[in-house]
PDB file of C-alpha atoms in Angstrom:
ATOM      1  CA  GLY A   6     -52.888-196.037  88.566  1.00  0.00           C
ATOM      2  CA  ALA A   7     -56.407-197.151  87.838  1.00  0.00           C
ATOM      3  CA  VAL A   8     -56.998-199.557  84.948  1.00  0.00           C
ATOM      4  CA  VAL A   9     -59.659-199.218  82.285  1.00  0.00           C
ATOM      5  CA  SER A  10     -60.151-201.888  79.659  1.00  0.00           C
ATOM      6  CA  GLN A  11     -61.898-201.672  76.325  1.00  0.00           C
ATOM      7  CA  HIS A  12     -63.120-204.427  74.070  1.00  0.00           C
ATOM      8  CA  PRO A  13     -62.701-205.043  71.245  1.00  0.00           C
ATOM      9  CA  SER A  14     -59.504-203.232  70.337  1.00  0.00           C
ATOM     10  CA  TRP A  15     -60.174-203.586  66.611  1.00  0.00           C
ATOM     11  CA  VAL A  16     -63.405-203.906  64.650  1.00  0.00           C
ATOM     12  CA  ILE A  17     -63.911-204.207  60.918  1.00  0.00           C
ATOM     13  CA  CYS A  18     -67.528-204.361  59.828  1.00  0.00           C
ATOM     14  CA  LYS A  19     -69.763-203.913  56.845  1.00  0.00           C
ATOM     15  CA  SER A  20     -71.755-200.756  56.328  1.00  0.00           C
ATOM     16  CA  GLY A  21     -75.175-200.977  57.954  1.00  0.00           C
ATOM     17  CA  THR A  22     -74.200-203.264  60.813  1.00  0.00           C
ATOM     18  CA  SER A  23     -74.144-202.332  64.479  1.00  0.00           C
ATOM     19  CA  VAL A  24     -71.047-202.498  66.625  1.00  0.00           C
ATOM     20  CA  LYS A  25     -70.890-202.637  70.421  1.00  0.00           C
ATOM     21  CA  ILE A  26     -67.830-201.452  72.344  1.00  0.00           C
ATOM     22  CA  GLU A  27     -67.397-202.245  76.026  1.00  0.00           C
ATOM     23  CA  CYS A  28     -65.538-200.144  78.557  1.00  0.00           C
ATOM     24  CA  ARG A  29     -64.731-201.528  82.003  1.00  0.00           C
ATOM     25  CA  SER A  30     -63.061-200.078  85.049  1.00  0.00           C
ATOM     26  CA  LEU A  31     -61.113-202.986  86.488  1.00  0.00           C
ATOM     27  CA  ASP A  32     -60.017-201.879  89.932  1.00  0.00           C
ATOM     28  CA  PHE A  33     -62.304-199.011  90.832  1.00  0.00           C
ATOM     29  CA  GLN A  34     -65.920-197.949  90.635  1.00  0.00           C
ATOM     30  CA  ALA A  35     -66.584-195.421  87.906  1.00  0.00           C
ATOM     31  CA  THR A  36     -69.551-193.229  88.647  1.00  0.00           C
ATOM     32  CA  THR A  37     -68.929-191.368  85.420  1.00  0.00           C
ATOM     33  CA  MET A  38     -67.618-192.639  82.103  1.00  0.00           C
ATOM     34  CA  PHE A  39     -66.827-190.663  78.988  1.00  0.00           C
ATOM     35  CA  TRP A  40     -66.793-191.631  75.339  1.00  0.00           C
ATOM     36  CA  TYR A  41     -64.450-189.877  72.943  1.00  0.00           C
ATOM     37  CA  ARG A  42     -63.815-190.115  69.241  1.00  0.00           C
ATOM     38  CA  GLN A  43     -60.531-189.216  67.642  1.00  0.00           C
ATOM     39  CA  PHE A  44     -59.876-188.889  63.939  1.00  0.00           C
ATOM     40  CA  PRO A  45     -56.308-189.196  62.638  1.00  0.00           C
ATOM     41  CA  LYS A  46     -54.048-186.324  63.670  1.00  0.00           C
ATOM     42  CA  GLN A  47     -56.885-184.576  65.486  1.00  0.00           C
ATOM     43  CA  SER A  48     -57.602-183.980  69.135  1.00  0.00           C
ATOM     44  CA  LEU A  49     -60.024-185.916  71.282  1.00  0.00           C
ATOM     45  CA  MET A  50     -63.685-185.096  70.733  1.00  0.00           C
ATOM     46  CA  LEU A  51     -66.018-185.787  73.620  1.00  0.00           C
ATOM     47  CA  MET A  52     -69.110-187.588  72.381  1.00  0.00           C
ATOM     48  CA  ALA A  53     -71.033-188.181  75.580  1.00  0.00           C
ATOM     49  CA  THR A  54     -70.872-188.436  79.336  1.00  0.00           C
ATOM     50  CA  SER A  55     -72.591-191.287  81.086  1.00  0.00           C
ATOM     51  CA  ASN A  56     -73.440-191.607  84.737  1.00  0.00           C
ATOM     52  CA  GLU A  57     -74.275-194.975  86.218  1.00  0.00           C
ATOM     53  CA  GLY A  58     -77.992-195.642  86.210  1.00  0.00           C
ATOM     54  CA  SER A  59     -79.020-192.564  84.222  1.00  0.00           C
ATOM     55  CA  LYS A  60     -79.218-191.472  80.608  1.00  0.00           C
ATOM     56  CA  ALA A  61     -76.100-190.276  78.891  1.00  0.00           C
ATOM     57  CA  THR A  62     -75.528-186.608  78.139  1.00  0.00           C
ATOM     58  CA  TYR A  63     -74.549-186.130  74.521  1.00  0.00           C
ATOM     59  CA  GLU A  64     -72.424-183.339  73.120  1.00  0.00           C
ATOM     60  CA  GLN A  65     -73.849-181.070  70.482  1.00  0.00           C
ATOM     61  CA  GLY A  66     -73.821-182.680  67.070  1.00  0.00           C
ATOM     62  CA  VAL A  67     -73.658-186.257  68.345  1.00  0.00           C
ATOM     63  CA  GLU A  68     -76.723-188.306  67.397  1.00  0.00           C
ATOM     64  CA  LYS A  69     -77.966-190.139  70.460  1.00  0.00           C
ATOM     65  CA  ASP A  70     -80.009-192.578  68.359  1.00  0.00           C
ATOM     66  CA  LYS A  71     -76.930-193.541  66.399  1.00  0.00           C
ATOM     67  CA  PHE A  72     -74.497-193.788  69.314  1.00  0.00           C
ATOM     68  CA  LEU A  73     -76.317-195.660  72.064  1.00  0.00           C
ATOM     69  CA  ILE A  74     -74.669-195.527  75.453  1.00  0.00           C
ATOM     70  CA  ASN A  75     -75.536-197.708  78.399  1.00  0.00           C
ATOM     71  CA  HIS A  76     -73.927-197.416  81.818  1.00  0.00           C
ATOM     72  CA  ALA A  77     -75.614-200.259  83.634  1.00  0.00           C
ATOM     73  CA  SER A  78     -73.137-200.724  86.443  1.00  0.00           C
ATOM     74  CA  LEU A  79     -70.347-198.890  88.223  1.00  0.00           C
ATOM     75  CA  THR A  80     -67.760-200.823  86.231  1.00  0.00           C
ATOM     76  CA  LEU A  81     -69.256-201.142  82.767  1.00  0.00           C
ATOM     77  CA  SER A  82     -70.365-198.772  80.030  1.00  0.00           C
ATOM     78  CA  THR A  83     -71.151-199.731  76.446  1.00  0.00           C
ATOM     79  CA  LEU A  84     -71.238-197.718  73.243  1.00  0.00           C
ATOM     80  CA  THR A  85     -73.210-199.138  70.335  1.00  0.00           C
ATOM     81  CA  VAL A  86     -72.686-197.613  66.923  1.00  0.00           C
ATOM     82  CA  THR A  87     -75.912-198.418  65.114  1.00  0.00           C
ATOM     83  CA  SER A  88     -76.101-198.828  61.341  1.00  0.00           C
ATOM     84  CA  ALA A  89     -72.443-197.928  60.983  1.00  0.00           C
ATOM     85  CA  HIS A  90     -71.248-196.153  57.858  1.00  0.00           C
ATOM     86  CA  PRO A  91     -67.725-195.531  56.537  1.00  0.00           C
ATOM     87  CA  GLU A  92     -67.703-192.021  57.989  1.00  0.00           C
ATOM     88  CA  ASP A  93     -68.064-193.575  61.450  1.00  0.00           C
ATOM     89  CA  SER A  94     -64.641-195.147  61.046  1.00  0.00           C
ATOM     90  CA  SER A  95     -62.561-193.689  63.848  1.00  0.00           C
ATOM     91  CA  PHE A  96     -60.688-194.353  67.074  1.00  0.00           C
ATOM     92  CA  TYR A  97     -63.179-194.582  69.951  1.00  0.00           C
ATOM     93  CA  ILE A  98     -61.781-194.141  73.444  1.00  0.00           C
ATOM     94  CA  CYS A  99     -63.545-194.405  76.753  1.00  0.00           C
ATOM     95  CA  SER A 100     -62.414-192.949  80.028  1.00  0.00           C
ATOM     96  CA  ALA A 101     -63.626-193.407  83.550  1.00  0.00           C
ATOM     97  CA  ARG A 102     -63.575-191.158  86.555  1.00  0.00           C
ATOM     98  CA  ASP A 103     -62.778-192.803  89.845  1.00  0.00           C
ATOM     99  CA  GLY A 104     -65.676-191.984  92.122  1.00  0.00           C
ATOM    100  CA  ALA A 105     -63.311-191.872  95.077  1.00  0.00           C
ATOM    101  CA  VAL A 106     -60.971-189.438  93.356  1.00  0.00           C
ATOM    102  CA  GLN A 107     -63.247-186.952  91.669  1.00  0.00           C
ATOM    103  CA  GLU A 108     -60.822-185.349  89.321  1.00  0.00           C
ATOM    104  CA  THR A 109     -58.688-187.813  87.400  1.00  0.00           C
ATOM    105  CA  GLN A 110     -59.929-189.594  84.292  1.00  0.00           C
ATOM    106  CA  TYR A 111     -58.284-192.822  83.233  1.00  0.00           C
ATOM    107  CA  PHE A 112     -58.447-193.889  79.630  1.00  0.00           C
ATOM    108  CA  GLY A 113     -59.085-197.264  78.089  1.00  0.00           C
ATOM    109  CA  PRO A 114     -56.754-198.412  75.296  1.00  0.00           C
ATOM    110  CA  GLY A 115     -59.236-197.427  72.594  1.00  0.00           C
ATOM    111  CA  THR A 116     -61.147-199.258  69.873  1.00  0.00           C
ATOM    112  CA  ARG A 117     -60.300-198.737  66.268  1.00  0.00           C
ATOM    113  CA  LEU A 118     -63.407-199.069  64.068  1.00  0.00           C
ATOM    114  CA  LEU A 119     -63.232-199.513  60.324  1.00  0.00           C
ATOM    115  CA  VAL A 120     -66.510-199.598  58.429  1.00  0.00           C
ATOM    116  CA  LEU A 121     -66.270-200.917  54.883  1.00  0.00           C
TER     117      LEU A 121
ATOM    118  CA  GLY B   3     -66.149-169.349  75.291  1.00  0.00           C
ATOM    119  CA  GLN B   4     -63.747-171.902  76.630  1.00  0.00           C
ATOM    120  CA  ASN B   5     -60.332-172.177  75.065  1.00  0.00           C
ATOM    121  CA  ILE B   6     -57.130-174.126  75.550  1.00  0.00           C
ATOM    122  CA  ASP B   7     -54.045-173.117  73.545  1.00  0.00           C
ATOM    123  CA  GLN B   8     -50.869-175.094  73.120  1.00  0.00           C
ATOM    124  CA  PRO B   9     -48.298-175.203  70.309  1.00  0.00           C
ATOM    125  CA  THR B  10     -49.071-177.607  67.493  1.00  0.00           C
ATOM    126  CA  GLU B  11     -45.622-179.097  67.205  1.00  0.00           C
ATOM    127  CA  MET B  12     -42.216-178.883  68.864  1.00  0.00           C
ATOM    128  CA  THR B  13     -38.868-180.449  68.094  1.00  0.00           C
ATOM    129  CA  ALA B  14     -36.131-181.221  70.607  1.00  0.00           C
ATOM    130  CA  THR B  15     -32.918-183.212  70.841  1.00  0.00           C
ATOM    131  CA  GLU B  16     -32.400-186.426  72.749  1.00  0.00           C
ATOM    132  CA  GLY B  17     -30.979-185.686  76.189  1.00  0.00           C
ATOM    133  CA  ALA B  18     -32.152-182.078  76.193  1.00  0.00           C
ATOM    134  CA  ILE B  19     -34.967-180.312  78.056  1.00  0.00           C
ATOM    135  CA  VAL B  20     -38.226-179.121  76.508  1.00  0.00           C
ATOM    136  CA  GLN B  21     -41.055-177.009  77.896  1.00  0.00           C
ATOM    137  CA  ILE B  22     -44.556-177.299  76.462  1.00  0.00           C
ATOM    138  CA  ASN B  23     -46.803-174.364  77.318  1.00  0.00           C
ATOM    139  CA  CYS B  24     -50.553-174.300  77.739  1.00  0.00           C
ATOM    140  CA  THR B  25     -52.796-171.287  78.264  1.00  0.00           C
ATOM    141  CA  TYR B  26     -56.451-171.535  79.078  1.00  0.00           C
ATOM    142  CA  GLN B  27     -59.671-169.596  79.458  1.00  0.00           C
ATOM    143  CA  THR B  28     -62.464-171.634  80.998  1.00  0.00           C
ATOM    144  CA  SER B  29     -65.649-171.189  82.965  1.00  0.00           C
ATOM    145  CA  GLY B  30     -64.370-172.169  86.357  1.00  0.00           C
ATOM    146  CA  PHE B  31     -61.320-174.198  87.219  1.00  0.00           C
ATOM    147  CA  ASN B  32     -61.027-177.521  88.994  1.00  0.00           C
ATOM    148  CA  GLY B  33     -57.554-178.483  87.928  1.00  0.00           C
ATOM    149  CA  LEU B  34     -55.326-178.920  84.912  1.00  0.00           C
ATOM    150  CA  PHE B  35     -54.156-182.210  83.486  1.00  0.00           C
ATOM    151  CA  TRP B  36     -51.376-183.278  81.192  1.00  0.00           C
ATOM    152  CA  TYR B  37     -51.705-186.481  79.203  1.00  0.00           C
ATOM    153  CA  GLN B  38     -49.272-188.228  76.874  1.00  0.00           C
ATOM    154  CA  GLN B  39     -50.561-189.906  73.740  1.00  0.00           C
ATOM    155  CA  HIS B  40     -48.408-192.029  71.478  1.00  0.00           C
ATOM    156  CA  ALA B  41     -49.542-192.412  67.891  1.00  0.00           C
ATOM    157  CA  GLY B  42     -52.355-194.939  67.600  1.00  0.00           C
ATOM    158  CA  GLU B  43     -52.771-195.280  71.344  1.00  0.00           C
ATOM    159  CA  ALA B  44     -55.061-193.815  73.995  1.00  0.00           C
ATOM    160  CA  PRO B  45     -53.863-190.996  76.269  1.00  0.00           C
ATOM    161  CA  THR B  46     -52.091-191.829  79.512  1.00  0.00           C
ATOM    162  CA  PHE B  47     -52.225-189.631  82.578  1.00  0.00           C
ATOM    163  CA  LEU B  48     -49.080-187.652  83.397  1.00  0.00           C
ATOM    164  CA  SER B  49     -49.948-184.986  85.946  1.00  0.00           C
ATOM    165  CA  TYR B  50     -52.625-183.017  87.723  1.00  0.00           C
ATOM    166  CA  ASN B  51     -52.240-179.496  89.114  1.00  0.00           C
ATOM    167  CA  VAL B  52     -54.903-177.662  91.045  1.00  0.00           C
ATOM    168  CA  LEU B  53     -52.731-175.334  93.148  1.00  0.00           C
ATOM    169  CA  ASP B  54     -50.129-172.873  91.903  1.00  0.00           C
ATOM    170  CA  GLY B  55     -46.603-174.127  91.698  1.00  0.00           C
ATOM    171  CA  LEU B  56     -44.443-176.893  90.370  1.00  0.00           C
ATOM    172  CA  GLU B  57     -45.175-180.602  90.672  1.00  0.00           C
ATOM    173  CA  GLU B  58     -42.212-182.838  89.946  1.00  0.00           C
ATOM    174  CA  LYS B  59     -42.520-186.476  88.975  1.00  0.00           C
ATOM    175  CA  GLY B  60     -39.286-188.015  87.795  1.00  0.00           C
ATOM    176  CA  ARG B  61     -38.191-186.543  84.465  1.00  0.00           C
ATOM    177  CA  PHE B  62     -41.514-184.760  84.073  1.00  0.00           C
ATOM    178  CA  SER B  63     -42.627-181.626  85.920  1.00  0.00           C
ATOM    179  CA  SER B  64     -45.792-179.580  85.573  1.00  0.00           C
ATOM    180  CA  PHE B  65     -46.291-175.976  86.593  1.00  0.00           C
ATOM    181  CA  LEU B  66     -49.482-174.007  87.139  1.00  0.00           C
ATOM    182  CA  SER B  67     -50.299-170.311  87.545  1.00  0.00           C
ATOM    183  CA  ARG B  68     -54.027-169.884  87.997  1.00  0.00           C
ATOM    184  CA  SER B  69     -53.867-166.090  87.959  1.00  0.00           C
ATOM    185  CA  LYS B  70     -52.225-166.184  84.537  1.00  0.00           C
ATOM    186  CA  GLY B  71     -54.255-169.083  83.174  1.00  0.00           C
ATOM    187  CA  TYR B  72     -50.984-170.780  82.318  1.00  0.00           C
ATOM    188  CA  SER B  73     -49.311-174.121  82.703  1.00  0.00           C
ATOM    189  CA  TYR B  74     -46.282-175.844  81.315  1.00  0.00           C
ATOM    190  CA  LEU B  75     -45.020-179.381  81.126  1.00  0.00           C
ATOM    191  CA  LEU B  76     -41.249-179.730  81.456  1.00  0.00           C
ATOM    192  CA  LEU B  77     -39.536-182.827  80.150  1.00  0.00           C
ATOM    193  CA  LYS B  78     -35.918-183.408  81.123  1.00  0.00           C
ATOM    194  CA  GLU B  79     -33.290-185.812  79.780  1.00  0.00           C
ATOM    195  CA  LEU B  80     -35.383-186.427  76.716  1.00  0.00           C
ATOM    196  CA  GLN B  81     -35.524-189.947  75.352  1.00  0.00           C
ATOM    197  CA  MET B  82     -36.651-191.097  71.934  1.00  0.00           C
ATOM    198  CA  LYS B  83     -39.669-192.758  73.529  1.00  0.00           C
ATOM    199  CA  ASP B  84     -40.873-189.324  74.646  1.00  0.00           C
ATOM    200  CA  SER B  85     -41.866-188.615  71.045  1.00  0.00           C
ATOM    201  CA  ALA B  86     -45.630-188.295  71.374  1.00  0.00           C
ATOM    202  CA  SER B  87     -48.448-185.808  71.562  1.00  0.00           C
ATOM    203  CA  TYR B  88     -48.930-184.027  74.859  1.00  0.00           C
ATOM    204  CA  LEU B  89     -52.469-182.976  75.691  1.00  0.00           C
ATOM    205  CA  CYS B  90     -53.359-180.195  78.099  1.00  0.00           C
ATOM    206  CA  ALA B  91     -56.853-180.371  79.595  1.00  0.00           C
ATOM    207  CA  VAL B  92     -58.652-178.178  82.108  1.00  0.00           C
ATOM    208  CA  MET B  93     -61.535-179.297  84.298  1.00  0.00           C
ATOM    209  CA  ASP B  94     -64.188-176.597  84.384  1.00  0.00           C
ATOM    210  CA  SER B  95     -66.725-175.735  87.056  1.00  0.00           C
ATOM    211  CA  ASN B  96     -68.961-178.626  85.928  1.00  0.00           C
ATOM    212  CA  TYR B  97     -66.074-181.084  86.270  1.00  0.00           C
ATOM    213  CA  GLN B  98     -65.964-181.440  82.503  1.00  0.00           C
ATOM    214  CA  LEU B  99     -62.584-181.720  80.815  1.00  0.00           C
ATOM    215  CA  ILE B 100     -61.829-179.120  78.158  1.00  0.00           C
ATOM    216  CA  TRP B 101     -59.121-180.438  75.861  1.00  0.00           C
ATOM    217  CA  GLY B 102     -56.367-178.655  74.007  1.00  0.00           C
ATOM    218  CA  ALA B 103     -55.536-179.844  70.508  1.00  0.00           C
ATOM    219  CA  GLY B 104     -52.281-181.364  71.691  1.00  0.00           C
ATOM    220  CA  THR B 105     -48.613-180.654  71.040  1.00  0.00           C
ATOM    221  CA  LYS B 106     -46.755-183.126  68.884  1.00  0.00           C
ATOM    222  CA  LEU B 107     -43.233-183.495  70.263  1.00  0.00           C
ATOM    223  CA  ILE B 108     -40.572-184.778  67.895  1.00  0.00           C
ATOM    224  CA  ILE B 109     -37.324-185.974  69.438  1.00  0.00           C
ATOM    225  CA  LYS B 110     -34.247-186.066  67.218  1.00  0.00           C
ATOM    226  CA  PRO B 111     -31.083-188.045  67.983  1.00  0.00           C
TER     227      PRO B 111
END
């Protein structure tokens, strides 16, 4: 299957700092990438959908000025958590849709963020 | 509204068979997915059904009935490593995935 990488896998930062998470599709071109957040023992929550070369579409309740998403190329999307606070601590997972196979989303390994 | 229902938790015995059900009500339908998620890890793709019927892939099979808004994931010859959460997701008319809350499967020796 298709491979999606995420970096870093773990981040510990101080409150007020910004954190950037990268998501790459390694062996396919991803016209659409998705960013999810998952709190312990809860289901995936879609934060935003990003299409290459255009602005991301954010889900209701997700602050676009706090969670900056950039999808500059067909293989790379970034999520920047600006001025992170302890309540932003979570498991952030990206997924990518293979442009050649419209339906299936492939997930990255996730980034665990801990804000102190 | 859009809704995906699946049991919260199931328990089964190593070597046995377990069926995890999923019912859905969505605006449009472009396929149903099953993902496996081990604790602390990201989901991994298991199966995709867009037509009615059974899709078999090794020990795992997935069934879909579009008229009933129903799917199940069947796991045979259960192994301890199958202990995980199993997520049902439906792609709606906008090609957006609607996620169920997941079924935590506990395998006992």
